[in-house]
Amino acid sequence: MGLKRLTDRIYYLEHEPETDRPMLAYIRGDKWSLAIDAGYSSSHVADFYGAIEAEHLKKPDFTVITHWHYDHTFGMHAVSGVSIAHEKTNEFLKKQQEEAEDSGYIEALKREDIHFRREYADLDRLDIVLSDLEFSDRMTVDLGGMTARIFHTEAPHSEDTACIYIPEEKVLFLGDSTSEDFFNDGYMDRDKLASLIRTIRSMDCKYCILSHCEPLGKEDLLCYLESIL
Ligand SMILES: [Zn+2]
C-alpha cells in the first residue's frame, strides 16, 4: 500500500480497518518534514517509511502524537527523528509502561482486542516510550514554507487530545478526537463535543482529517458532528 497525496505537500498512508491501524500523515516542508502519529507497532512504522521512501521522500524529522492510544503510539520507539507529544500523553504512556512491566499485559491486550491480536500476531513484547519533546498548551514547528501548529484541545475522546493545523494547505488533523471515549465505556461527553465543534468551526480549514476515516471536508464533518450532538 502506497502513500496517497492529499494536497501539494501533504501525504498519508491510509488507515487499515483489518488491524484498526490509524492513518499516518507526512507533511513536507522545505527544511524539515513532520509525521502525524507514530503508529501501532514497529511494523506499522516500517510500512509507513517504506511508502515514504518509494516516493523518494526523506524520513520524518519530527513525529507528533495526537493522543496516547496504542494504535497511535506503540510504534514510537521505532520512529526516526524527534517525537513530540502533549504532557498528558506522556503521563498516560508512563502508566502503560508500568502496566507492560507485567509480561501478561500484552497477552491481555491480545485477548481483549481482536485488532491488537492481529497487529501483534508475531510479536510477544511491547516497547513503550515517551516522546522526546513535550508541550502543555501549544507549539509551532516551522518546517520551511509549511507550518505545523500543534495545540491541545478539549475533546470527548481523550484528555490529552492534540490537533495539528497546517495553515498553508488549510488542513486540520484531528486524530480520533471526535469519537466517544472507549476507555470510559464509550461515553460521549456532549459538552466536550460541542466545545470541539466550536474549535473546528473557528479554524480556516478545507480538510478535516480523522485517523480512522477517509479525509473529510470541513462542512461535511461539522454537519455529521452536529447531527450526533
Ligand atoms: Zn483513540
PDB file of C-alpha atoms and ligand atoms in Angstrom:
ATOM      1  CA  MET A   1       0.000   0.000   0.000  1.00  0.00           C
ATOM      2  CA  GLY A   2       1.497   3.321  -1.067  1.00  0.00           C
ATOM      3  CA  LEU A   3       1.263   6.901   0.114  1.00  0.00           C
ATOM      4  CA  LYS A   4      -1.724   8.917  -1.010  1.00  0.00           C
ATOM      5  CA  ARG A   5      -1.447  12.586  -1.711  1.00  0.00           C
ATOM      6  CA  LEU A   6      -3.926  14.917  -0.009  1.00  0.00           C
ATOM      7  CA  THR A   7      -2.522  18.292  -1.119  1.00  0.00           C
ATOM      8  CA  ASP A   8       0.648  19.565  -2.746  1.00  0.00           C
ATOM      9  CA  ARG A   9       2.824  18.776   0.282  1.00  0.00           C
ATOM     10  CA  ILE A  10       0.722  16.519   2.485  1.00  0.00           C
ATOM     11  CA  TYR A  11       0.693  12.764   2.017  1.00  0.00           C
ATOM     12  CA  TYR A  12      -0.736   9.924   4.067  1.00  0.00           C
ATOM     13  CA  LEU A  13      -0.715   6.172   4.486  1.00  0.00           C
ATOM     14  CA  GLU A  14      -4.335   5.075   4.670  1.00  0.00           C
ATOM     15  CA  HIS A  15      -5.966   3.673   7.785  1.00  0.00           C
ATOM     16  CA  GLU A  16      -6.495  -0.116   7.820  1.00  0.00           C
ATOM     17  CA  PRO A  17      -9.801  -1.417   9.220  1.00  0.00           C
ATOM     18  CA  GLU A  18      -8.482  -5.016   9.473  1.00  0.00           C
ATOM     19  CA  THR A  19      -5.978  -4.095  12.207  1.00  0.00           C
ATOM     20  CA  ASP A  20      -7.517  -0.716  13.098  1.00  0.00           C
ATOM     21  CA  ARG A  21      -4.238   0.962  12.126  1.00  0.00           C
ATOM     22  CA  PRO A  22      -4.810   4.734  12.015  1.00  0.00           C
ATOM     23  CA  MET A  23      -3.742   6.780   9.011  1.00  0.00           C
ATOM     24  CA  LEU A  24      -0.255   8.249   9.299  1.00  0.00           C
ATOM     25  CA  ALA A  25       0.384  11.605   7.647  1.00  0.00           C
ATOM     26  CA  TYR A  26       3.517  13.194   6.230  1.00  0.00           C
ATOM     27  CA  ILE A  27       3.997  16.963   5.837  1.00  0.00           C
ATOM     28  CA  ARG A  28       6.857  18.000   3.572  1.00  0.00           C
ATOM     29  CA  GLY A  29       8.440  21.366   4.382  1.00  0.00           C
ATOM     30  CA  ASP A  30      11.374  22.954   2.540  1.00  0.00           C
ATOM     31  CA  LYS A  31      13.608  22.274   5.518  1.00  0.00           C
ATOM     32  CA  TRP A  32      12.004  19.663   7.751  1.00  0.00           C
ATOM     33  CA  SER A  33       9.341  17.013   7.392  1.00  0.00           C
ATOM     34  CA  LEU A  34       6.852  16.048  10.044  1.00  0.00           C
ATOM     35  CA  ALA A  35       4.774  12.912  10.548  1.00  0.00           C
ATOM     36  CA  ILE A  36       1.480  12.737  12.390  1.00  0.00           C
ATOM     37  CA  ASP A  37       1.265   9.766  14.758  1.00  0.00           C
ATOM     38  CA  ALA A  38       3.843   7.068  15.293  1.00  0.00           C
ATOM     39  CA  GLY A  39       1.533   4.160  14.545  1.00  0.00           C
ATOM     40  CA  TYR A  40       0.630   0.844  16.126  1.00  0.00           C
ATOM     41  CA  SER A  41       3.919  -1.065  16.085  1.00  0.00           C
ATOM     42  CA  SER A  42       7.400  -1.190  14.572  1.00  0.00           C
ATOM     43  CA  SER A  43       5.936  -2.962  11.534  1.00  0.00           C
ATOM     44  CA  HIS A  44       3.419  -0.143  11.048  1.00  0.00           C
ATOM     45  CA  VAL A  45       6.325   2.344  11.141  1.00  0.00           C
ATOM     46  CA  ALA A  46       8.296   0.168   8.681  1.00  0.00           C
ATOM     47  CA  ASP A  47       5.341   0.090   6.264  1.00  0.00           C
ATOM     48  CA  PHE A  48       4.988   3.891   6.509  1.00  0.00           C
ATOM     49  CA  TYR A  49       8.697   4.526   5.966  1.00  0.00           C
ATOM     50  CA  GLY A  50       8.742   2.075   3.045  1.00  0.00           C
ATOM     51  CA  ALA A  51       5.912   4.056   1.416  1.00  0.00           C
ATOM     52  CA  ILE A  52       7.777   7.340   2.100  1.00  0.00           C
ATOM     53  CA  GLU A  53      10.971   6.017   0.513  1.00  0.00           C
ATOM     54  CA  ALA A  54       9.035   4.740  -2.508  1.00  0.00           C
ATOM     55  CA  GLU A  55       8.071   8.387  -3.156  1.00  0.00           C
ATOM     56  CA  HIS A  56      11.750   9.435  -2.809  1.00  0.00           C
ATOM     57  CA  LEU A  57      10.941  11.462   0.281  1.00  0.00           C
ATOM     58  CA  LYS A  58      13.146  11.521   3.364  1.00  0.00           C
ATOM     59  CA  LYS A  59      12.142  10.003   6.676  1.00  0.00           C
ATOM     60  CA  PRO A  60      10.346  12.436   9.004  1.00  0.00           C
ATOM     61  CA  ASP A  61      12.432  14.763  11.167  1.00  0.00           C
ATOM     62  CA  PHE A  62       9.557  15.104  13.639  1.00  0.00           C
ATOM     63  CA  THR A  63       6.652  12.888  14.661  1.00  0.00           C
ATOM     64  CA  VAL A  64       3.717  14.431  16.536  1.00  0.00           C
ATOM     65  CA  ILE A  65       1.337  12.268  18.549  1.00  0.00           C
ATOM     66  CA  THR A  66      -2.416  13.026  18.519  1.00  0.00           C
ATOM     67  CA  HIS A  67      -3.211  11.047  21.738  1.00  0.00           C
ATOM     68  CA  TRP A  68      -1.897   8.165  23.808  1.00  0.00           C
ATOM     69  CA  HIS A  69      -3.984   5.205  22.494  1.00  0.00           C
ATOM     70  CA  TYR A  70      -1.820   2.260  21.499  1.00  0.00           C
ATOM     71  CA  ASP A  71      -2.655   2.268  17.807  1.00  0.00           C
ATOM     72  CA  HIS A  72      -1.159   5.798  17.614  1.00  0.00           C
ATOM     73  CA  THR A  73       1.824   5.478  19.974  1.00  0.00           C
ATOM     74  CA  PHE A  74       3.193   1.948  20.406  1.00  0.00           C
ATOM     75  CA  GLY A  75       5.354   2.408  17.289  1.00  0.00           C
ATOM     76  CA  MET A  76       7.065   5.480  18.767  1.00  0.00           C
ATOM     77  CA  HIS A  77      10.233   3.574  19.777  1.00  0.00           C
ATOM     78  CA  ALA A  78      10.837   2.900  16.060  1.00  0.00           C
ATOM     79  CA  VAL A  79      10.401   6.407  14.610  1.00  0.00           C
ATOM     80  CA  SER A  80      13.347   8.328  13.268  1.00  0.00           C
ATOM     81  CA  GLY A  81      13.974  11.936  14.332  1.00  0.00           C
ATOM     82  CA  VAL A  82      12.348  13.745  17.242  1.00  0.00           C
ATOM     83  CA  SER A  83       8.974  12.795  18.725  1.00  0.00           C
ATOM     84  CA  ILE A  84       6.564  15.368  20.182  1.00  0.00           C
ATOM     85  CA  ALA A  85       3.592  14.771  22.492  1.00  0.00           C
ATOM     86  CA  HIS A  86       1.367  16.573  24.941  1.00  0.00           C
ATOM     87  CA  GLU A  87       2.425  16.241  28.595  1.00  0.00           C
ATOM     88  CA  LYS A  88      -0.723  14.242  29.430  1.00  0.00           C
ATOM     89  CA  THR A  89       0.025  11.834  26.585  1.00  0.00           C
ATOM     90  CA  ASN A  90       3.348  11.090  28.248  1.00  0.00           C
ATOM     91  CA  GLU A  91       1.616  10.640  31.607  1.00  0.00           C
ATOM     92  CA  PHE A  92      -0.694   8.045  30.055  1.00  0.00           C
ATOM     93  CA  LEU A  93       2.230   6.345  28.296  1.00  0.00           C
ATOM     94  CA  LYS A  94       4.142   6.196  31.583  1.00  0.00           C
ATOM     95  CA  LYS A  95       1.217   4.250  33.067  1.00  0.00           C
ATOM     96  CA  GLN A  96       1.217   1.967  30.025  1.00  0.00           C
ATOM     97  CA  GLN A  97       4.945   1.356  30.531  1.00  0.00           C
ATOM     98  CA  GLU A  98       4.266   0.349  34.131  1.00  0.00           C
ATOM     99  CA  GLU A  99       1.455  -1.985  33.081  1.00  0.00           C
ATOM    100  CA  ALA A 100       3.700  -3.529  30.435  1.00  0.00           C
ATOM    101  CA  GLU A 101       6.297  -4.473  33.074  1.00  0.00           C
ATOM    102  CA  ASP A 102       3.924  -7.350  33.703  1.00  0.00           C
ATOM    103  CA  SER A 103       4.657  -9.778  30.862  1.00  0.00           C
ATOM    104  CA  GLY A 104       0.972 -10.805  30.887  1.00  0.00           C
ATOM    105  CA  TYR A 105      -0.098  -7.328  29.728  1.00  0.00           C
ATOM    106  CA  ILE A 106       0.478  -7.919  26.020  1.00  0.00           C
ATOM    107  CA  GLU A 107      -1.488 -11.186  26.240  1.00  0.00           C
ATOM    108  CA  ALA A 108      -4.341  -9.369  27.975  1.00  0.00           C
ATOM    109  CA  LEU A 109      -4.441  -6.767  25.180  1.00  0.00           C
ATOM    110  CA  LYS A 110      -4.455  -9.549  22.598  1.00  0.00           C
ATOM    111  CA  ARG A 111      -7.371 -11.224  24.377  1.00  0.00           C
ATOM    112  CA  GLU A 112      -9.392  -8.023  24.701  1.00  0.00           C
ATOM    113  CA  ASP A 113      -8.902  -6.524  21.242  1.00  0.00           C
ATOM    114  CA  ILE A 114      -9.060  -8.524  18.026  1.00  0.00           C
ATOM    115  CA  HIS A 115      -7.289  -5.717  16.142  1.00  0.00           C
ATOM    116  CA  PHE A 116      -4.430  -5.718  18.614  1.00  0.00           C
ATOM    117  CA  ARG A 117      -4.236  -9.519  18.290  1.00  0.00           C
ATOM    118  CA  ARG A 118      -3.837  -9.188  14.508  1.00  0.00           C
ATOM    119  CA  GLU A 119      -1.289  -6.330  14.676  1.00  0.00           C
ATOM    120  CA  TYR A 120       0.825  -8.130  17.297  1.00  0.00           C
ATOM    121  CA  ALA A 121       0.315 -11.669  15.945  1.00  0.00           C
ATOM    122  CA  ASP A 122       4.080 -12.186  15.546  1.00  0.00           C
ATOM    123  CA  LEU A 123       5.222 -10.035  18.467  1.00  0.00           C
ATOM    124  CA  ASP A 124       5.466 -11.027  22.108  1.00  0.00           C
ATOM    125  CA  ARG A 125       6.790  -7.845  23.704  1.00  0.00           C
ATOM    126  CA  LEU A 126       5.921  -4.168  23.898  1.00  0.00           C
ATOM    127  CA  ASP A 127       8.394  -1.311  23.674  1.00  0.00           C
ATOM    128  CA  ILE A 128       6.599   1.747  25.021  1.00  0.00           C
ATOM    129  CA  VAL A 129       8.475   5.059  25.090  1.00  0.00           C
ATOM    130  CA  LEU A 130       7.630   8.659  25.971  1.00  0.00           C
ATOM    131  CA  SER A 131       8.195  11.469  23.487  1.00  0.00           C
ATOM    132  CA  ASP A 132      11.465  13.428  23.167  1.00  0.00           C
ATOM    133  CA  LEU A 133       9.724  16.813  23.325  1.00  0.00           C
ATOM    134  CA  GLU A 134       6.663  17.648  25.377  1.00  0.00           C
ATOM    135  CA  PHE A 135       4.271  20.618  25.265  1.00  0.00           C
ATOM    136  CA  SER A 136       1.463  21.745  27.552  1.00  0.00           C
ATOM    137  CA  ASP A 137      -0.721  24.088  25.522  1.00  0.00           C
ATOM    138  CA  ARG A 138       0.578  24.654  22.028  1.00  0.00           C
ATOM    139  CA  MET A 139       3.726  24.633  19.951  1.00  0.00           C
ATOM    140  CA  THR A 140       4.581  25.664  16.413  1.00  0.00           C
ATOM    141  CA  VAL A 141       7.094  23.929  14.173  1.00  0.00           C
ATOM    142  CA  ASP A 142       8.365  25.906  11.176  1.00  0.00           C
ATOM    143  CA  LEU A 143       9.076  23.266   8.537  1.00  0.00           C
ATOM    144  CA  GLY A 144      10.193  25.782   5.910  1.00  0.00           C
ATOM    145  CA  GLY A 145       7.335  27.178   3.818  1.00  0.00           C
ATOM    146  CA  MET A 146       4.981  24.976   5.855  1.00  0.00           C
ATOM    147  CA  THR A 147       3.906  25.397   9.451  1.00  0.00           C
ATOM    148  CA  ALA A 148       2.624  22.807  11.900  1.00  0.00           C
ATOM    149  CA  ARG A 149       0.549  24.449  14.618  1.00  0.00           C
ATOM    150  CA  ILE A 150       0.099  21.846  17.316  1.00  0.00           C
ATOM    151  CA  PHE A 151      -2.423  22.549  20.071  1.00  0.00           C
ATOM    152  CA  HIS A 152      -4.098  20.775  22.937  1.00  0.00           C
ATOM    153  CA  THR A 153      -7.888  20.950  22.933  1.00  0.00           C
ATOM    154  CA  GLU A 154     -10.900  19.710  24.856  1.00  0.00           C
ATOM    155  CA  ALA A 155     -12.447  16.686  23.127  1.00  0.00           C
ATOM    156  CA  PRO A 156     -14.705  13.756  24.048  1.00  0.00           C
ATOM    157  CA  HIS A 157     -12.246  11.001  23.016  1.00  0.00           C
ATOM    158  CA  SER A 158      -9.324  11.594  25.385  1.00  0.00           C
ATOM    159  CA  GLU A 159      -7.985  14.162  27.834  1.00  0.00           C
ATOM    160  CA  ASP A 160      -4.705  14.544  26.003  1.00  0.00           C
ATOM    161  CA  THR A 161      -6.081  15.407  22.553  1.00  0.00           C
ATOM    162  CA  ALA A 162      -3.651  17.256  20.304  1.00  0.00           C
ATOM    163  CA  CYS A 163      -4.691  18.648  16.920  1.00  0.00           C
ATOM    164  CA  ILE A 164      -2.336  19.762  14.185  1.00  0.00           C
ATOM    165  CA  TYR A 165      -3.250  22.587  11.843  1.00  0.00           C
ATOM    166  CA  ILE A 166      -1.343  23.278   8.627  1.00  0.00           C
ATOM    167  CA  PRO A 167      -2.424  26.802   7.584  1.00  0.00           C
ATOM    168  CA  GLU A 168      -0.644  26.827   4.207  1.00  0.00           C
ATOM    169  CA  GLU A 169      -2.697  23.834   2.996  1.00  0.00           C
ATOM    170  CA  LYS A 170      -5.779  24.520   5.157  1.00  0.00           C
ATOM    171  CA  VAL A 171      -5.716  21.051   6.684  1.00  0.00           C
ATOM    172  CA  LEU A 172      -6.688  20.175  10.263  1.00  0.00           C
ATOM    173  CA  PHE A 173      -5.632  16.828  11.731  1.00  0.00           C
ATOM    174  CA  LEU A 174      -7.997  15.724  14.490  1.00  0.00           C
ATOM    175  CA  GLY A 175      -6.770  12.248  15.434  1.00  0.00           C
ATOM    176  CA  ASP A 176      -9.706  10.361  16.988  1.00  0.00           C
ATOM    177  CA  SER A 177     -10.861  13.439  18.918  1.00  0.00           C
ATOM    178  CA  THR A 178     -14.456  13.470  17.617  1.00  0.00           C
ATOM    179  CA  SER A 179     -15.189   9.914  18.831  1.00  0.00           C
ATOM    180  CA  GLU A 180     -16.518   8.747  22.172  1.00  0.00           C
ATOM    181  CA  ASP A 181     -14.162   7.729  24.998  1.00  0.00           C
ATOM    182  CA  PHE A 182     -13.551   3.989  24.609  1.00  0.00           C
ATOM    183  CA  PHE A 183     -11.736   3.863  27.932  1.00  0.00           C
ATOM    184  CA  ASN A 184     -14.794   5.230  29.723  1.00  0.00           C
ATOM    185  CA  ASP A 185     -17.376   2.687  28.464  1.00  0.00           C
ATOM    186  CA  GLY A 186     -17.764   4.517  25.155  1.00  0.00           C
ATOM    187  CA  TYR A 187     -19.107   7.611  26.910  1.00  0.00           C
ATOM    188  CA  MET A 188     -19.807  10.583  24.604  1.00  0.00           C
ATOM    189  CA  ASP A 189     -19.449  13.835  26.547  1.00  0.00           C
ATOM    190  CA  ARG A 190     -21.713  16.215  24.623  1.00  0.00           C
ATOM    191  CA  ASP A 191     -20.300  19.356  26.251  1.00  0.00           C
ATOM    192  CA  LYS A 192     -16.802  18.377  25.144  1.00  0.00           C
ATOM    193  CA  LEU A 193     -18.080  17.562  21.662  1.00  0.00           C
ATOM    194  CA  ALA A 194     -19.787  20.978  21.449  1.00  0.00           C
ATOM    195  CA  SER A 195     -16.527  22.614  22.515  1.00  0.00           C
ATOM    196  CA  LEU A 196     -14.608  20.679  19.853  1.00  0.00           C
ATOM    197  CA  ILE A 197     -17.191  21.645  17.195  1.00  0.00           C
ATOM    198  CA  ARG A 198     -16.618  25.324  18.096  1.00  0.00           C
ATOM    199  CA  THR A 199     -12.851  24.801  17.790  1.00  0.00           C
ATOM    200  CA  ILE A 200     -13.182  23.163  14.358  1.00  0.00           C
ATOM    201  CA  ARG A 201     -15.599  25.827  13.161  1.00  0.00           C
ATOM    202  CA  SER A 202     -13.166  28.589  14.161  1.00  0.00           C
ATOM    203  CA  MET A 203     -10.340  27.155  12.028  1.00  0.00           C
ATOM    204  CA  ASP A 204      -9.753  28.253   8.451  1.00  0.00           C
ATOM    205  CA  CYS A 205      -9.515  24.726   7.044  1.00  0.00           C
ATOM    206  CA  LYS A 206     -10.715  22.901   3.971  1.00  0.00           C
ATOM    207  CA  TYR A 207      -9.977  19.332   5.021  1.00  0.00           C
ATOM    208  CA  CYS A 208     -10.538  17.716   8.397  1.00  0.00           C
ATOM    209  CA  ILE A 209      -8.606  14.501   8.893  1.00  0.00           C
ATOM    210  CA  LEU A 210      -9.787  11.812  11.292  1.00  0.00           C
ATOM    211  CA  SER A 211      -7.395   8.939  11.873  1.00  0.00           C
ATOM    212  CA  HIS A 212      -9.755   6.081  11.021  1.00  0.00           C
ATOM    213  CA  CYS A 213     -11.651   7.644   8.084  1.00  0.00           C
ATOM    214  CA  GLU A 214     -11.110   8.962   4.611  1.00  0.00           C
ATOM    215  CA  PRO A 215     -10.302  12.712   4.528  1.00  0.00           C
ATOM    216  CA  LEU A 216     -13.424  14.833   5.003  1.00  0.00           C
ATOM    217  CA  GLY A 217     -14.436  18.333   4.005  1.00  0.00           C
ATOM    218  CA  LYS A 218     -14.898  20.708   6.957  1.00  0.00           C
ATOM    219  CA  GLU A 219     -18.633  21.246   6.416  1.00  0.00           C
ATOM    220  CA  ASP A 220     -19.311  17.516   5.932  1.00  0.00           C
ATOM    221  CA  LEU A 221     -17.631  16.747   9.249  1.00  0.00           C
ATOM    222  CA  LEU A 222     -19.391  19.568  11.108  1.00  0.00           C
ATOM    223  CA  CYS A 223     -22.740  18.528   9.668  1.00  0.00           C
ATOM    224  CA  TYR A 224     -22.186  14.959  10.917  1.00  0.00           C
ATOM    225  CA  LEU A 225     -20.961  16.053  14.360  1.00  0.00           C
ATOM    226  CA  GLU A 226     -23.902  18.398  14.854  1.00  0.00           C
ATOM    227  CA  SER A 227     -26.265  15.538  13.971  1.00  0.00           C
ATOM    228  CA  ILE A 228     -24.951  13.444  16.884  1.00  0.00           C
ATOM    229  CA  LEU A 229     -24.792  16.334  19.350  1.00  0.00           C
TER     230      LEU A 229
HETATM  231 ZN    ZN B   1      -8.045   6.769  20.019  1.00  0.00          ZN
END
